[in-house]
Amino acid sequence: MPMLRQFTSLQRPQLYPASILLLVTLVMLLLHNHHFWYLLSQRIDLATLNGFGYLLTLLGLMLLLMLMPLLLLASHFWLKPLLTAVILVSALLSYFSDRYGTIFDVEMVRNIIANVAEGNRAEALELLSVDLFSYLSLYALPPLALMLLLKVKSESWHRAMLRRLFTLLILLGATLLLVGLNYKTTTLFSRENRDLRVYIQPIYAISSVVRYYHQQWLAAMPFTPLEPAVSIRPDTATPLIAVMVVGETGRADHWSLNGYPRATTPGLAQTEGVVNFSQTRSCGTTTAYSLPCMFSLLPASDYSPEKAERRSNVLDLIQNAAIDTYWIDNNSGCKGICQRLNAANRIQLEPQQLDQQLLPQLAQRIVRVKTDTLFVLHMLGSHGPAYYRRYPQSAEQFSPVCRSQAPHTCSREEITNAYDNTIVYTDRFLTQLIQQLQQQPYPAFMLYASDHGESLGENGIYLHGLPYAIAPEAQTHVPMVLWASDSYRQLRQLPPLPRNISANLSHDVIAHTLLGGLFLHSRDYDAKLDLWHHF
């Protein structure tokens, strides 16, 4: 008791709530993420200017994400109770992450909520241990002690709000400045090390909770099935094969079919029946946004990933029309597009391998074709920043190349050479795919389109993902080609196909071209967006 009286009699520092939040949150983030800081130090040298700049930028972003809700919620009265709860939860998350390797993703959140709802006390009690309380005393007590040491300085309600707003604006400005100064390192390193984000406590767990409830909200929304598609095919005796190839990170202006001075697409240029669409724009600048859009029957002007998720897509219509539909993926998954396809028809290949492995997968299934069939092949394509890993040595037509995952450390020539080699390999892949289809006795067509483009250092911009309104053309102008076999052209009674069509097009045409190409019509089908009507 004498010690308690001595503590209470101390002249404790007085700070405004916003300052207390800032200090305690900073200590909490530093302590509860020691495993994350260790992993980070193994991947980037924090002693270098770039590494230290990235560390400061990351810490600024973490502080900003934590303080935004806390500054809004923590009134003078609720400040310390709220901070106490946040510190204890964060320390608990850190414990289970450190000791058990637990990752608090959406599924873990779902599991925790289910256990709480079921009143599963036995499982919870088994997790209590001396080690847990020792860990909490080591990692929760310092920020708690700091919080208790600091005395909350009183101020009027409107002054408190102004001070919090001012604190937030200062932090936002400082963070934006750090992001601007360390833009290249921040974007490139973060893209290639996304796996580290799951160790950031408590931010990743909070985001998982938000995503969980967002999923619950979406699940409660009514699903809108589109009117079924019906076949109008004149001759159904022979199966028809359609192949949709989803490219990755392809730039139209680096295809020689579009006038690029380097011979990056010699195979397609020499292949009969190939039509090049030279003025095609992507739906978005990221795979997560563009991929669902490519297979949605919503126009890009009315599209959002959330809206598309609650509606049938073109693959649903095609499968429901009794056409066998396959998704074979050599990339990061179908982003929910293929979730309603038959499970056996969804094939995820070993990640980070060359696109060549798609061809034998296709060949194995073509020989078993008995009815009209659509194959969707999702390429890894020109995915950066490690462009040199996307093609075999035999496709390295241009050198020297950038052999780094940080292209800003390479010369523009090296970056361009490495990227152009990925286009050479894409051309080889598509040419071999067409040759494979030519050997089949069935009418066939192939449609290829890239999901988005790529910046290669122009104006200091790399990779992709800029907001569409300000994205450079390099990220939105994408290649698209169509090929049809002789027997397919005869089936449609098509005239000789042009080599190039320069009409302004977009990803909107893909879903309607697949429906039209498979002789399917539905209420949502738009003939004006069907490429077959361009001939």
Coordinates of C-alpha atoms in Angstrom, one line a residue:
M1 CA 0.0 0.0 0.0
P2 CA 2.8 2.5 0.7
M3 CA 4.1 1.9 -2.8
L4 CA 0.6 2.6 -4.2
R5 CA 0.4 5.8 -2.2
Q6 CA 3.8 6.8 -3.5
F7 CA 2.7 6.2 -7.1
T8 CA -0.5 8.1 -6.7
S9 CA 1.4 11.0 -5.1
L10 CA 3.8 11.3 -8.0
Q11 CA 3.6 14.2 -10.3
R12 CA 2.4 12.2 -13.2
P13 CA 2.8 13.7 -16.7
Q14 CA -0.4 15.2 -18.0
L15 CA -1.2 14.8 -21.7
Y16 CA -4.2 15.3 -23.9
P17 CA -6.1 12.1 -25.0
A18 CA -4.8 12.3 -28.6
S19 CA -1.1 12.4 -27.3
I20 CA -1.7 9.4 -25.0
L21 CA -3.3 7.4 -27.8
L22 CA -0.3 8.2 -30.0
L23 CA 2.3 7.2 -27.5
V24 CA 0.6 4.1 -26.1
T25 CA -0.3 2.8 -29.6
L26 CA 3.3 3.3 -30.8
V27 CA 4.7 1.3 -27.9
M28 CA 2.0 -1.4 -28.4
L29 CA 2.8 -1.7 -32.1
L30 CA 6.5 -2.0 -31.5
L31 CA 6.2 -4.6 -28.7
H32 CA 3.4 -6.8 -30.1
N33 CA 4.9 -7.1 -33.6
H34 CA 8.4 -8.2 -32.6
H35 CA 8.0 -11.4 -34.7
F36 CA 7.0 -9.3 -37.7
W37 CA 9.9 -6.9 -37.2
Y38 CA 12.2 -9.9 -37.2
L39 CA 10.8 -11.4 -40.4
L40 CA 11.0 -7.9 -42.0
S41 CA 14.7 -7.6 -41.1
Q42 CA 15.4 -10.9 -42.8
R43 CA 14.1 -9.6 -46.1
I44 CA 15.3 -6.0 -46.2
D45 CA 18.3 -4.4 -44.7
L46 CA 16.9 -1.9 -42.3
A47 CA 20.3 -0.3 -41.9
T48 CA 20.2 1.1 -45.4
L49 CA 18.5 4.3 -46.4
N50 CA 15.9 2.4 -48.4
G51 CA 15.3 -0.1 -45.6
F52 CA 15.0 2.5 -42.9
G53 CA 12.8 4.6 -45.0
Y54 CA 10.5 1.6 -45.6
L55 CA 10.4 0.9 -41.9
L56 CA 9.4 4.5 -41.1
T57 CA 6.8 4.4 -43.8
L58 CA 5.3 1.1 -42.6
L59 CA 5.2 2.3 -39.0
G60 CA 3.5 5.5 -40.1
L61 CA 0.8 3.5 -42.0
M62 CA 0.3 1.1 -39.0
L63 CA -0.1 4.1 -36.6
L64 CA -2.5 5.7 -39.0
L65 CA -4.7 2.6 -39.4
M66 CA -4.8 2.1 -35.6
L67 CA -5.4 5.7 -34.6
M68 CA -8.1 6.5 -37.0
P69 CA -10.8 4.5 -35.2
L70 CA -9.3 5.1 -31.7
L71 CA -9.3 8.9 -32.1
L72 CA -13.0 8.7 -33.1
L73 CA -14.1 6.3 -30.4
A74 CA -11.9 7.2 -27.3
S75 CA -13.6 10.0 -25.5
H76 CA -12.1 11.4 -22.3
F77 CA -14.1 9.0 -20.1
W78 CA -13.7 5.9 -22.3
L79 CA -10.0 6.5 -23.3
K80 CA -8.3 4.2 -20.7
P81 CA -10.9 1.4 -20.7
L82 CA -10.8 1.2 -24.5
L83 CA -7.0 1.3 -24.6
T84 CA -6.8 -1.4 -21.9
A85 CA -9.0 -3.7 -24.0
V86 CA -7.1 -3.0 -27.2
I87 CA -3.7 -3.6 -25.5
L88 CA -4.9 -6.9 -23.9
V89 CA -6.4 -8.2 -27.1
S90 CA -3.3 -7.2 -29.1
A91 CA -1.0 -9.0 -26.6
L92 CA -3.2 -12.1 -26.8
L93 CA -3.1 -12.1 -30.6
S94 CA 0.7 -11.6 -30.4
Y95 CA 1.0 -14.6 -28.0
F96 CA -0.9 -17.1 -30.1
S97 CA 0.9 -15.9 -33.2
D98 CA 4.3 -16.3 -31.6
R99 CA 3.7 -19.5 -29.7
Y100 CA 1.4 -21.4 -32.0
G101 CA 2.0 -19.7 -35.4
T102 CA -1.7 -18.8 -35.4
I103 CA -2.8 -16.6 -38.3
F104 CA -6.0 -14.7 -37.5
D105 CA -7.5 -14.7 -41.0
V106 CA -11.2 -14.8 -41.8
E107 CA -11.5 -18.6 -41.2
M108 CA -9.9 -18.3 -37.8
V109 CA -12.3 -15.4 -37.0
R110 CA -15.2 -17.6 -38.1
N111 CA -13.9 -20.4 -35.9
I112 CA -13.6 -18.2 -32.8
I113 CA -17.0 -16.7 -33.3
A114 CA -18.5 -20.2 -33.7
N115 CA -16.8 -21.4 -30.4
V116 CA -18.0 -18.3 -28.5
A117 CA -21.6 -18.8 -29.9
E118 CA -21.5 -22.5 -28.9
G119 CA -20.2 -21.6 -25.4
N120 CA -17.1 -23.9 -25.8
R121 CA -15.5 -23.1 -22.5
A122 CA -13.5 -26.3 -22.2
E123 CA -11.5 -25.5 -25.4
A124 CA -10.9 -21.9 -24.1
L125 CA -9.8 -23.1 -20.7
E126 CA -7.2 -25.4 -22.2
L127 CA -5.5 -22.4 -23.7
L128 CA -4.9 -20.8 -20.3
S129 CA -1.4 -21.5 -19.0
V130 CA 1.5 -20.0 -16.9
D131 CA 3.2 -19.3 -20.2
L132 CA 0.3 -17.2 -21.4
F133 CA 0.2 -15.1 -18.2
S134 CA 4.0 -14.7 -18.3
Y135 CA 3.8 -13.5 -21.9
L136 CA 1.0 -11.0 -21.0
S137 CA 3.0 -9.6 -18.1
L138 CA 6.0 -9.1 -20.4
Y139 CA 4.1 -7.6 -23.4
A140 CA 0.9 -6.2 -22.0
L141 CA 2.2 -4.5 -18.8
P142 CA 4.6 -2.0 -20.4
P143 CA 1.9 -0.2 -22.6
L144 CA -0.6 -0.6 -19.7
A145 CA 1.9 0.9 -17.2
L146 CA 2.6 3.8 -19.6
M147 CA -1.1 4.4 -20.0
L148 CA -1.7 4.4 -16.2
L149 CA 1.3 6.7 -15.7
L150 CA 0.0 9.4 -18.0
K151 CA -2.7 11.6 -16.6
V152 CA -5.5 12.6 -19.0
K153 CA -5.6 16.4 -19.4
S154 CA -9.1 17.8 -19.5
E155 CA -10.3 20.0 -22.3
S156 CA -13.7 21.0 -23.7
W157 CA -15.5 18.7 -26.1
H158 CA -15.0 20.9 -29.2
R159 CA -11.3 21.5 -28.4
A160 CA -10.8 17.8 -28.0
M161 CA -12.3 17.1 -31.4
L162 CA -10.2 19.8 -33.1
R163 CA -7.1 18.4 -31.4
R164 CA -7.9 14.8 -32.6
L165 CA -8.6 16.0 -36.1
F166 CA -5.3 18.0 -36.1
T167 CA -3.4 15.0 -34.8
L168 CA -4.9 12.8 -37.5
L169 CA -4.1 15.3 -40.3
I170 CA -0.5 15.7 -39.1
L171 CA -0.1 11.9 -39.0
L172 CA -1.8 11.5 -42.4
G173 CA 0.4 14.2 -43.9
A174 CA 3.6 12.7 -42.4
T175 CA 2.7 9.3 -43.7
L176 CA 1.9 10.5 -47.2
L177 CA 5.2 12.3 -47.2
L178 CA 7.0 9.1 -46.2
V179 CA 5.1 7.1 -48.8
G180 CA 6.1 9.6 -51.5
L181 CA 9.7 9.7 -50.5
N182 CA 9.9 5.8 -50.4
Y183 CA 7.3 5.1 -53.1
K184 CA 9.4 2.7 -55.1
T185 CA 10.7 0.6 -52.2
T186 CA 7.2 0.6 -50.5
T187 CA 5.3 -0.5 -53.6
L188 CA 7.8 -3.1 -54.9
F189 CA 8.7 -4.7 -51.5
S190 CA 5.1 -4.7 -50.3
R191 CA 3.9 -6.5 -53.4
E192 CA 6.5 -9.2 -53.2
N193 CA 6.2 -9.7 -49.5
R194 CA 2.4 -9.7 -49.0
D195 CA 2.7 -12.9 -46.8
L196 CA 4.2 -10.8 -44.0
R197 CA 1.0 -8.8 -43.5
V198 CA -0.6 -11.7 -41.6
Y199 CA 1.8 -11.1 -38.7
I200 CA 0.9 -7.4 -38.1
Q201 CA -1.0 -7.3 -34.9
P202 CA -3.7 -6.3 -34.2
I203 CA -4.3 -4.8 -37.6
Y204 CA -4.5 -8.0 -39.6
A205 CA -6.9 -9.6 -37.1
I206 CA -9.1 -6.5 -37.1
S207 CA -9.2 -6.5 -40.9
S208 CA -10.1 -10.2 -40.8
V209 CA -13.1 -9.4 -38.5
V210 CA -14.2 -6.7 -40.9
R211 CA -13.9 -9.0 -43.9
Y212 CA -15.8 -11.7 -42.0
Y213 CA -18.8 -9.5 -41.3
H214 CA -18.6 -8.1 -44.9
Q215 CA -18.9 -11.7 -46.1
Q216 CA -21.8 -12.3 -43.8
W217 CA -23.5 -9.2 -45.2
L218 CA -22.9 -10.3 -48.7
A219 CA -24.2 -13.8 -47.9
A220 CA -27.4 -12.2 -46.6
M221 CA -27.9 -10.3 -49.9
P222 CA -30.1 -12.0 -52.4
F223 CA -28.2 -13.8 -55.2
T224 CA -29.5 -12.8 -58.7
P225 CA -29.5 -15.7 -61.1
L226 CA -29.6 -14.5 -64.7
E227 CA -32.1 -15.9 -67.2
P228 CA -30.7 -19.2 -68.6
A229 CA -29.0 -19.1 -72.0
V230 CA -30.3 -21.3 -74.7
S231 CA -28.4 -22.9 -77.6
I232 CA -29.2 -21.8 -81.2
R233 CA -26.4 -23.9 -82.7
P234 CA -27.4 -25.1 -86.2
D235 CA -25.4 -28.4 -86.0
T236 CA -24.8 -30.2 -82.7
A237 CA -23.5 -33.5 -84.0
T238 CA -19.8 -32.5 -83.5
P239 CA -18.5 -31.0 -80.2
L240 CA -17.3 -27.5 -80.3
I241 CA -14.3 -26.4 -78.3
A242 CA -13.8 -22.9 -77.0
V243 CA -10.7 -21.7 -75.1
M244 CA -10.6 -18.5 -73.2
V245 CA -7.0 -17.5 -72.2
V246 CA -6.7 -14.9 -69.4
G247 CA -3.4 -13.1 -69.8
E248 CA -1.6 -11.4 -66.9
T249 CA 0.0 -7.9 -67.0
G250 CA 0.1 -7.7 -70.8
R251 CA 0.8 -4.3 -72.4
A252 CA -0.7 -3.8 -75.9
D253 CA 2.1 -1.4 -76.9
H254 CA 4.7 -4.1 -76.4
W255 CA 3.1 -6.5 -78.9
S256 CA 4.6 -6.3 -82.4
L257 CA 1.1 -7.1 -83.7
N258 CA 0.2 -3.6 -82.5
G259 CA 3.2 -1.9 -84.2
Y260 CA 5.9 -2.4 -81.5
P261 CA 9.3 -2.4 -83.4
R262 CA 10.6 -5.5 -81.6
A263 CA 9.4 -8.9 -82.9
T264 CA 7.7 -10.0 -79.7
T265 CA 4.7 -11.8 -81.3
P266 CA 6.2 -13.5 -84.4
G267 CA 4.2 -16.7 -83.9
L268 CA 0.8 -15.1 -83.8
A269 CA 1.8 -12.9 -86.8
Q270 CA 2.3 -16.0 -88.9
T271 CA -0.7 -17.9 -87.8
E272 CA -3.7 -18.0 -90.1
G273 CA -7.0 -17.1 -88.5
V274 CA -5.7 -14.8 -85.9
V275 CA -7.5 -11.4 -85.5
N276 CA -5.8 -8.7 -83.4
F277 CA -7.8 -6.1 -81.6
S278 CA -5.4 -3.2 -81.2
Q279 CA -7.5 -0.8 -79.2
T280 CA -8.7 -2.7 -76.2
R281 CA -9.0 -1.2 -72.7
S282 CA -9.1 -3.2 -69.4
C283 CA -11.8 -3.0 -66.8
G284 CA -9.4 -2.2 -64.0
T285 CA -5.7 -2.1 -63.2
T286 CA -5.6 -5.1 -60.8
T287 CA -6.4 -8.8 -61.2
A288 CA -8.8 -8.7 -58.3
Y289 CA -10.9 -6.0 -60.0
S290 CA -10.5 -6.9 -63.7
L291 CA -10.9 -10.7 -63.6
P292 CA -14.4 -10.8 -62.3
C293 CA -15.3 -7.9 -64.6
M294 CA -14.1 -9.9 -67.6
F295 CA -16.6 -12.6 -67.0
S296 CA -19.4 -10.4 -65.7
L297 CA -22.4 -9.5 -67.9
L298 CA -22.5 -6.1 -66.2
P299 CA -20.9 -3.3 -68.2
A300 CA -17.8 -1.8 -66.8
S301 CA -19.7 1.4 -66.1
D302 CA -22.0 -0.4 -63.7
Y303 CA -19.6 -3.0 -62.4
S304 CA -18.2 -3.5 -58.9
P305 CA -16.7 -6.7 -57.5
E306 CA -19.3 -6.8 -54.8
K307 CA -22.2 -6.4 -57.2
A308 CA -20.7 -9.1 -59.6
E309 CA -20.3 -11.5 -56.7
R310 CA -24.1 -11.6 -56.1
R311 CA -25.0 -12.3 -59.8
S312 CA -24.5 -15.1 -62.2
N313 CA -21.5 -14.7 -64.5
V314 CA -21.0 -15.9 -68.0
L315 CA -19.4 -19.2 -66.8
D316 CA -22.6 -19.9 -64.8
L317 CA -24.7 -19.4 -67.9
I318 CA -22.5 -21.5 -70.1
Q319 CA -22.3 -24.4 -67.6
N320 CA -26.1 -24.3 -67.0
A321 CA -26.5 -24.6 -70.7
A322 CA -25.0 -28.1 -70.5
I323 CA -21.6 -27.0 -71.8
D324 CA -18.7 -28.6 -69.9
T325 CA -16.8 -25.7 -68.4
Y326 CA -13.3 -25.9 -67.0
W327 CA -11.1 -23.4 -65.1
I328 CA -7.4 -24.3 -65.2
D329 CA -5.3 -21.9 -63.2
N330 CA -1.6 -21.1 -63.2
N331 CA -2.0 -17.9 -61.3
S332 CA -3.5 -16.8 -58.0
G333 CA -7.0 -18.3 -58.4
C334 CA -10.3 -17.3 -60.1
K335 CA -11.3 -14.6 -57.6
G336 CA -14.6 -16.3 -57.0
I337 CA -15.6 -16.5 -60.7
C338 CA -15.4 -20.3 -60.9
Q339 CA -16.8 -21.1 -57.5
R340 CA -20.0 -22.5 -58.9
L341 CA -18.3 -24.7 -61.5
N342 CA -18.2 -28.5 -60.8
A343 CA -15.4 -29.1 -58.3
A344 CA -13.7 -31.6 -60.6
N345 CA -13.5 -28.9 -63.3
R346 CA -11.6 -26.4 -61.2
I347 CA -7.9 -27.1 -61.4
Q348 CA -5.3 -25.1 -59.5
L349 CA -1.8 -25.9 -60.7
E350 CA 1.5 -25.7 -58.8
P351 CA 2.1 -22.0 -58.2
Q352 CA 4.9 -19.9 -59.7
Q353 CA 5.6 -22.3 -62.6
L354 CA 5.9 -21.5 -66.3
D355 CA 2.6 -21.3 -68.2
Q356 CA 3.7 -24.3 -70.3
Q357 CA 2.2 -26.6 -67.7
L358 CA -1.2 -25.4 -68.8
L359 CA -0.9 -27.1 -72.2
P360 CA -0.7 -30.8 -71.1
Q361 CA -3.6 -30.1 -68.7
L362 CA -5.6 -29.0 -71.6
A363 CA -4.5 -31.9 -73.8
Q364 CA -5.6 -34.4 -71.2
R365 CA -9.1 -33.1 -71.2
I366 CA -9.6 -32.4 -74.9
V367 CA -9.2 -36.1 -75.7
R368 CA -12.2 -36.8 -73.4
V369 CA -14.4 -34.1 -75.0
K370 CA -17.9 -35.5 -75.9
T371 CA -19.9 -32.3 -75.9
D372 CA -19.4 -28.6 -76.4
T373 CA -16.7 -27.5 -74.0
L374 CA -15.2 -24.3 -72.7
F375 CA -11.7 -24.2 -71.2
V376 CA -10.5 -21.1 -69.3
L377 CA -6.8 -21.0 -68.9
H378 CA -5.5 -18.4 -66.4
M379 CA -1.9 -17.5 -67.2
L380 CA 0.9 -16.2 -65.0
G381 CA 1.9 -14.3 -68.1
S382 CA 4.1 -11.2 -67.5
H383 CA 3.5 -10.9 -63.8
G384 CA 6.1 -8.7 -62.2
P385 CA 8.3 -7.6 -60.7
A386 CA 10.4 -10.7 -61.3
Y387 CA 9.8 -10.8 -65.0
Y388 CA 12.9 -12.9 -65.6
R389 CA 11.2 -15.8 -63.8
R390 CA 8.2 -15.9 -66.2
Y391 CA 9.9 -17.5 -69.2
P392 CA 12.5 -20.2 -69.9
Q393 CA 16.0 -19.4 -71.1
S394 CA 15.0 -20.4 -74.7
A395 CA 12.6 -17.4 -74.7
E396 CA 15.2 -14.8 -73.7
Q397 CA 15.5 -13.0 -77.0
F398 CA 16.5 -9.7 -75.5
S399 CA 19.3 -9.0 -73.1
P400 CA 20.7 -7.9 -70.7
V401 CA 17.8 -8.4 -68.4
C402 CA 16.8 -7.3 -65.0
R403 CA 17.3 -10.3 -62.6
S404 CA 16.0 -8.5 -59.5
Q405 CA 12.6 -8.3 -57.8
A406 CA 13.3 -4.6 -57.4
P407 CA 13.2 -3.3 -60.9
H408 CA 13.9 0.3 -59.9
T409 CA 17.4 -0.9 -59.2
C410 CA 17.8 -2.0 -62.8
S411 CA 18.2 0.1 -65.9
R412 CA 15.2 0.8 -68.1
E413 CA 16.8 -1.3 -70.9
E414 CA 17.1 -4.3 -68.5
I415 CA 13.6 -4.0 -67.3
T416 CA 12.2 -3.6 -70.8
N417 CA 14.3 -6.6 -72.1
A418 CA 13.0 -8.8 -69.3
Y419 CA 9.4 -7.8 -69.8
D420 CA 9.6 -8.2 -73.6
N421 CA 10.9 -11.7 -73.1
T422 CA 7.7 -12.5 -71.2
I423 CA 5.7 -11.3 -74.3
V424 CA 7.8 -13.5 -76.5
Y425 CA 7.0 -16.5 -74.3
T426 CA 3.3 -15.6 -74.2
D427 CA 3.4 -15.5 -78.0
R428 CA 5.0 -18.9 -78.1
F429 CA 2.4 -20.3 -75.6
L430 CA -0.5 -19.0 -77.6
T431 CA 0.9 -20.3 -80.9
Q432 CA 1.4 -23.8 -79.4
L433 CA -2.1 -23.7 -78.0
I434 CA -3.5 -22.8 -81.4
Q435 CA -1.4 -25.7 -83.0
Q436 CA -2.9 -28.0 -80.4
L437 CA -6.4 -27.0 -81.3
Q438 CA -5.7 -27.3 -85.0
Q439 CA -4.9 -31.0 -84.5
Q440 CA -8.3 -31.7 -83.0
P441 CA -11.2 -32.8 -85.3
Y442 CA -13.6 -30.4 -83.7
P443 CA -14.5 -26.8 -84.6
A444 CA -12.6 -24.5 -82.2
F445 CA -11.9 -20.9 -81.3
M446 CA -9.6 -19.2 -78.9
L447 CA -10.0 -15.7 -77.3
Y448 CA -7.0 -14.2 -75.4
A449 CA -7.1 -10.9 -73.4
S450 CA -4.9 -9.6 -70.6
D451 CA -6.5 -8.5 -67.3
H452 CA -4.5 -5.3 -67.2
G453 CA -1.2 -3.7 -68.3
E454 CA 2.0 -2.7 -66.6
S455 CA 4.2 0.3 -65.9
L456 CA 7.9 -0.3 -66.5
G457 CA 9.4 2.8 -64.9
E458 CA 7.9 5.5 -67.1
N459 CA 7.7 8.7 -65.0
G460 CA 9.0 6.7 -62.0
I461 CA 5.9 4.4 -62.0
Y462 CA 6.3 0.6 -61.8
L463 CA 4.0 -2.4 -61.8
H464 CA 0.2 -1.7 -61.9
G465 CA -2.7 -0.9 -59.6
L466 CA -3.0 2.8 -59.8
P467 CA -6.6 4.2 -59.6
Y468 CA -8.1 3.9 -63.1
A469 CA -8.8 7.6 -63.3
I470 CA -5.1 8.5 -63.1
A471 CA -3.6 5.2 -64.4
P472 CA -1.3 5.6 -67.4
E473 CA -2.3 4.0 -70.6
A474 CA 0.4 1.4 -70.1
Q475 CA -1.8 -0.1 -67.3
T476 CA -5.1 0.0 -69.2
H477 CA -4.3 -0.6 -72.9
V478 CA -4.2 -4.4 -73.1
P479 CA -3.7 -7.0 -75.9
M480 CA -6.6 -9.1 -77.2
V481 CA -6.6 -11.6 -80.0
L482 CA -9.2 -14.1 -81.4
W483 CA -8.5 -17.2 -83.4
A484 CA -10.9 -19.5 -85.2
S485 CA -10.2 -22.9 -86.9
D486 CA -11.2 -23.5 -90.5
S487 CA -14.1 -25.8 -89.4
Y488 CA -15.4 -23.2 -87.0
R489 CA -15.3 -20.5 -89.6
Q490 CA -17.2 -22.8 -91.9
L491 CA -19.7 -23.5 -89.1
R492 CA -20.4 -19.8 -88.8
Q493 CA -20.1 -19.1 -92.5
L494 CA -17.6 -16.4 -91.9
P495 CA -15.8 -14.4 -94.6
P496 CA -12.0 -14.3 -94.6
L497 CA -11.0 -12.8 -91.3
P498 CA -9.1 -9.4 -91.1
R499 CA -5.7 -9.4 -89.5
N500 CA -6.4 -6.4 -87.4
I501 CA -9.5 -4.5 -86.0
S502 CA -8.8 -1.1 -84.6
A503 CA -12.3 -0.4 -83.1
N504 CA -12.3 1.0 -79.5
L505 CA -13.2 -2.0 -77.4
S506 CA -13.1 -3.0 -73.7
H507 CA -13.4 -6.1 -71.5
D508 CA -17.1 -5.7 -71.9
V509 CA -16.9 -7.8 -75.1
I510 CA -15.5 -10.9 -73.5
A511 CA -18.6 -12.4 -71.9
H512 CA -20.8 -11.7 -74.9
T513 CA -18.2 -13.1 -77.3
L514 CA -18.0 -16.3 -75.3
L515 CA -21.8 -16.7 -75.4
G516 CA -22.0 -15.8 -79.1
G517 CA -19.1 -18.1 -79.9
L518 CA -20.8 -21.0 -78.3
F519 CA -24.1 -20.2 -80.0
L520 CA -25.8 -19.2 -76.8
H521 CA -28.4 -16.5 -76.4
S522 CA -29.9 -15.1 -73.2
R523 CA -31.8 -11.9 -72.2
D524 CA -28.5 -10.4 -71.0
Y525 CA -26.6 -11.2 -74.3
D526 CA -25.8 -8.1 -76.3
A527 CA -24.9 -8.8 -80.0
K528 CA -23.3 -5.3 -80.3
L529 CA -20.6 -6.5 -77.8
D530 CA -20.1 -9.9 -79.5
L531 CA -16.8 -9.9 -81.5
W532 CA -18.2 -12.4 -84.0
H533 CA -20.5 -9.6 -85.2
H534 CA -17.5 -7.6 -86.3
F535 CA -16.9 -9.9 -89.3

